[in-house]
Amino acid sequence: MRSVLLTLCLVLSAAATMTAQERPPQLGDQIDREALLDLISRDRLRAHHDLAAGVPHPAGSPADQKLSAQFAGLFRDFGAEVEVHEIWPCLAFPKKASLSLTSPLKLELDLQEKALSEDPDSRHPELGIGWNAYSASGAAEGQVVYANQGRKEDFEELRKLGVDCRGKIVIARYGGNYRGFKWKFAEEAGAIGLVIYTDPADTGWRRGLSWPEGGWANGTSIQRGSILTLPYAGDPLTPGTCASRDARRLDTETVDFPRIPVQPIGWTAAQEILGRMRGEQVPNAWQGGLPFRYRLTGGSELEVRVEVQQERRLAKTFNIVATIPAREKKAPYVVFGSHHDAWTFGAGDPAAGVMTVLEAARVFGAAAKRGWRPEVGLVFALWGAEEHGIIGSTEWVESREAELKERCLAYVNLDMAAMGMNLRASSSPSLKDVLARAAAALPAPRDPKRTLLQTWRARSQDKDDASLPRTGVLGGGSDHVAFLARCGVACAAISAGGSRGSSYHSNYDGLSWYRQIVGDDYRSGELVTRMVVSLAWEFATRPQGVLRPERQGAATGRHLAALRQKARDRELLVDADLLGRFRRVEAQFARFGEEMRRLRESRMEASESEENAAAKARALAQFDRAWLDESGLPTRPWYRNLYAAPDEDSGYAAWMLPALRRAVEKGRAADLAVELNRLEQTLERLTEARKAYEKLLPPAPKTSN
Amino acid sequence: MRSVLLTLCLVLSAAATMTAQERPPQLGDQIDREALLDLISRDRLRAHHDLAAGVPHPAGSPADQKLSAQFAGLFRDFGAEVEVHEIWPCLAFPKKASLSLTSPLKLELDLQEKALSEDPDSRHPELGIGWNAYSASGAAEGQVVYANQGRKEDFEELRKLGVDCRGKIVIARYGGNYRGFKWKFAEEAGAIGLVIYTDPADTGWRRGLSWPEGGWANGTSIQRGSILTLPYAGDPLTPGTCASRDARRLDTETVDFPRIPVQPIGWTAAQEILGRMRGEQVPNAWQGGLPFRYRLTGGSELEVRVEVQQERRLAKTFNIVATIPAREKKAPYVVFGSHHDAWTFGAGDPAAGVMTVLEAARVFGAAAKRGWRPEVGLVFALWGAEEHGIIGSTEWVESREAELKERCLAYVNLDMAAMGMNLRASSSPSLKDVLARAAAALPAPRDPKRTLLQTWRARSQDKDDASLPRTGVLGGGSDHVAFLARCGVACAAISAGGSRGSSYHSNYDGLSWYRQIVGDDYRSGELVTRMVVSLAWEFATRPQGVLRPERQGAATGRHLAALRQKARDRELLVDADLLGRFRRVEAQFARFGEEMRRLRESRMEASESEENAAAKARALAQFDRAWLDESGLPTRPWYRNLYAAPDEDSGYAAWMLPALRRAVEKGRAADLAVELNRLEQTLERLTEARKAYEKLLPPAPKTSN
């Protein structure tokens, strides 16, 4: 059992000087990328991890507040300037819950993970039941309907099959969409309660051995998680403004919170319900991994009662934002961040990211202590209340939008980053090159004759350019959202995966699980921190060479072509004018990309020279801002970025060119013209950005002909 | 419970006159395709089915012998000439078996399906335990190794993983190969016994509801089946000659029968073993559908004992071969057949085919009774002992190879044919057109405005010609094998599937199962019989227009191109000469196809005219004979057809151009030249066949230029 005293010792050891035994390398006179990389210490990463995942600390809890203060102290010790950003969002807190069969027998189902002798963390006294934050409070009792993953199409299928959800308790498995949409569609279909469970088709024996023998879920593992499904990120009561203590707030009655009780469970409990259902069998794609045929309905013999009691109230939580200041006071900056709040211990989510943020800050802080100054500010942020609804980062962004648009070059998210040895990233197009360059400067962790870039690219290549590794696209789901959607900041998310297991949002997400499954050697944390330090070094030393707006041309062209094909398949492009316009916009984006590429190539030296470095970097960032449209996305005005947003029907995937995509998905031919028009305006803004950038370069040399 | 008396009544009702209530249609004066199709009776199909699947009747049993006599009587009543072909193959008979855990506890496992109150067939007193015919007799006891599907690559994977099968009892799931290869590879790996089980990943709850609620396997369903794995089909003791009573036979000691006990079980029994295994976990692809992680080894705590006692002895069984004779005595003929022996009742396998053979014979018999005579003989055959090793049909073929090569136009297999409403076929290339033509003459069963061809083709199209439906390729596995492999007879297999379930080789394969799952209305049997009658009509009336040798050109070209690609991938074609030769042979086959197509098109009328119809049909059949090579396939000289054979490493798939394919698969560059040479010789024989065929056509009209 991890005592408070033990935790305190760990904190002290992390925050204070290291013991002699650990012998951390010292920074010498030469401050360069190699010297900084050499400073990264796996012992330190472990100590950061001990601190960040030692106790359960959900947002708004006393442990969360105490930990925030400890992080601030640690950052200060590292030599950074620290802002402790206090916010007062509306958070949810569990009070009690129960789930039981009431017919054909009385049977109370377990709502908490089994405490295991092999896993001391699992026996921590502050651990509680599984819950979905912002569930309605109340009780519901009735017959059961199985709704597969509770996606829009699953409820449509139920309707087609003649299954009535009205007055029923819906049971749905995790997966296929963001969990918030499950209650949304269930409620629309008339359900009075929702039970969400983890199906072994997606984890457990289908993937490997269960915890504690292996890393995958066992029958009692429960996935906690927020079920907010609002058309904006952040505090539910203060969209668009910071949730400061005295902020103006929405009336909670006007906010679209869940109106039915929602309870997550593990499959051992779910089996007690699913295994007793007696209705028609499910379509094959709905069959999960439990050893019986799944049914659509439970029948009248089977009744279930679910009761959830939660409190929703304003609560204090913190963003802790540490800066290694640039040489110049008003220089641009880059932000690296991970949230710090966790449903339980959060050894994986988020502390596998927190430790890399802390260690990168420590390394650059050590340089700053010796007087070194980056060309741009290096900001290391630990956000609060991400789990409740990406709250901390959003409120921070909302408190300084104008300044961010002016100065923020990029945001790099590190949520849950060190979970294995296979590096991957999602990224805005303009950051693809610098990610590759940062990886090219590092040896591959298990193959030192090759670079990290080579092994990464060997796993998968970029679609447009085989010299780059493949990077995913960014939608919603973590702390980059407000940067991207509100301020048009180029974003990336870096992580390393490939470990055999998942303790996601469960009581098993502790240090025991992490060290047994991801590894006790902290090589994953080291890998990610090296990547972060290498990337930060690029920003710190050559900010004028980081952002590559020409990448937007090819990427946008590809997204447009895919949407044009989809629109044709749906017969939305029968109007030859519209089709012609579609092709014209595609061609314009291609031309923009090509012009930018030529500009860079012909004036390489000028663009890369140190002259006006900060101004050039700021000017390059304006290309990403060009995607912002103040009127926002249809039905989601909070989202202003026309380049990317979360999928509006599942919250699961990224939608590229989301306003245009919506017109295609919803089959609105009239909206297509409107949205193509907005993209043409975006192109005009991109052209403005190009002109402004060109002005910063010395006059082009005259060429013959 | 189905009594013997009841069965007898059913037999009498089928064989004798129909009751007034049934009012079968009568054949009028006009004998044409429509009139024959109108004769097909679903009541008759049901009566045939009652006869063919009323009692358990494995090959060599008294029930099998009695049923053979009844079929002969029925065919005679229909007006056909009947040959009762008695053979004496070496068959296997179960005596007793047991499977038990001996450690960590004593536990006897069930080896027979549960008798069900909902399924009267399942309570038949003559039903017995599950068994694999030709298993060694003896007992083995030891620790357990799980070998996935017991494929060659599975045992290779076990070796790589360091798992030693020596002295162990291997447990493997059905699927992935012909079951005979499972013991072969297990024995090679040193196993002392083999347990084969049905995994719910392939049936049961993953596919739908289990019997008796639905049609899929339940936990006690056992797949019986032969495990002979010899380099020839038919009686194991008389390869190449007929197993007549006094035939010369191999010494059984020289025959490669299994040397370890092999026992099939259901998953309820298998779970008692698999669920107690404690070794390393399996690779993900090996995980089956049971609700725990599968393990490679059981560990030393778990011991299993398997004992199998069987008898192998010569036993009498019959082929019943009915002929509607042609107008001319020595005319060519076409054979339609299904085996009649069954592991249990065989309501699906084979009686869903037997009923269609009987009904088609009855229809053409009615025409013959009115004096109608086809242009070629129509032969309807019910084969014995297919289940033990494709024995009856093979022995029949081996008793008359010369005559078959001379006169047999085609063999159409109908094993288990009427299992649903989705028509499909596998076929030699030369029969693709006539299959399409037969289907074009029929309305689609559920969509009478369209033809059967249209709905069939809408499901999937031929790769070479979009006017044709897709037909599969034929390898081994049923009664076409000897026709194809020994005599170069063009073969097809017709069936209709799509029912939701499978009772394959289990005690549940009775009339109760069939009527609940495939249907009680015999529309599937009607569909297949209509297709058979329509196809037979094509042979009977226009035999000169049936076979289309030009189809061999494109098909062979495609198979050669695929093998060339595979050979290049394996770096077997580094020699430019060999590559050139490969391309040359491909070009020659393409040219042959093109020449044949032009010949047909330019001399359409001559080729289709009724003059010399039988001789032309016979000459066309010689194109399929051209693929025969007396020296046979490498290591399998019994197989003489260079166009197609069963896959030699799994028995599961068809190998096209099998001798060449083997050279590619085994990486023998030297053999490639040899086999390309044999294909060039085949081309020469095809050219000979073309010349012989052309001679039968009237002189070509002179064309200008």
Coordinates of C-alpha atoms in Angstrom, one line a residue, chain A residues 204-210 213 216 278-279 281-284 287-295 500, chain B residues 204-210 213 216 278-279 281-284 287-295 500:
Chain A
G204 CA -8.9 -9.0 -22.7
W205 CA -8.4 -12.4 -24.1
R206 CA -8.7 -11.3 -27.7
R207 CA -5.6 -9.1 -27.3
G208 CA -3.6 -11.0 -24.7
L209 CA -3.4 -11.8 -21.1
S210 CA -5.5 -9.9 -18.6
E213 CA -1.0 -11.7 -15.5
W216 CA -5.1 -6.1 -20.9
R278 CA -33.8 -13.5 -24.6
G279 CA -34.9 -11.5 -27.6
Q281 CA -30.3 -12.2 -32.1
V282 CA -28.0 -9.4 -33.2
P283 CA -26.6 -8.7 -36.7
N284 CA -23.2 -10.4 -36.9
Q287 CA -21.6 -9.7 -31.7
G288 CA -19.0 -9.1 -29.1
G289 CA -16.6 -11.4 -27.4
L290 CA -18.7 -12.9 -24.6
P291 CA -19.4 -16.6 -25.1
F292 CA -23.0 -16.6 -26.1
R293 CA -25.1 -15.0 -28.9
Y294 CA -25.9 -11.4 -28.2
R295 CA -29.6 -10.3 -28.3
R500 CA 0.9 -5.1 -24.9
Chain B
G204 CA -21.7 -21.0 -32.8
W205 CA -22.4 -17.6 -31.2
R206 CA -20.0 -15.8 -33.6
R207 CA -22.2 -16.7 -36.5
G208 CA -25.7 -16.9 -35.0
L209 CA -27.8 -19.0 -32.7
S210 CA -26.9 -22.5 -31.8
E213 CA -32.5 -22.5 -31.3
W216 CA -25.1 -23.2 -35.9
R278 CA -1.1 -22.6 -18.2
G279 CA 1.8 -22.0 -20.6
Q281 CA 0.0 -17.2 -24.5
V282 CA -0.7 -17.8 -28.2
P283 CA 0.0 -15.3 -31.0
N284 CA -3.1 -13.2 -31.7
Q287 CA -6.8 -17.0 -30.4
G288 CA -10.2 -18.7 -30.8
G289 CA -13.6 -17.8 -29.6
L290 CA -13.6 -19.3 -26.1
P291 CA -13.6 -16.8 -23.2
F292 CA -10.0 -16.9 -22.0
R293 CA -6.6 -16.4 -23.5
Y294 CA -5.4 -19.5 -25.4
R295 CA -2.0 -20.9 -24.4
R500 CA -28.0 -19.5 -41.5

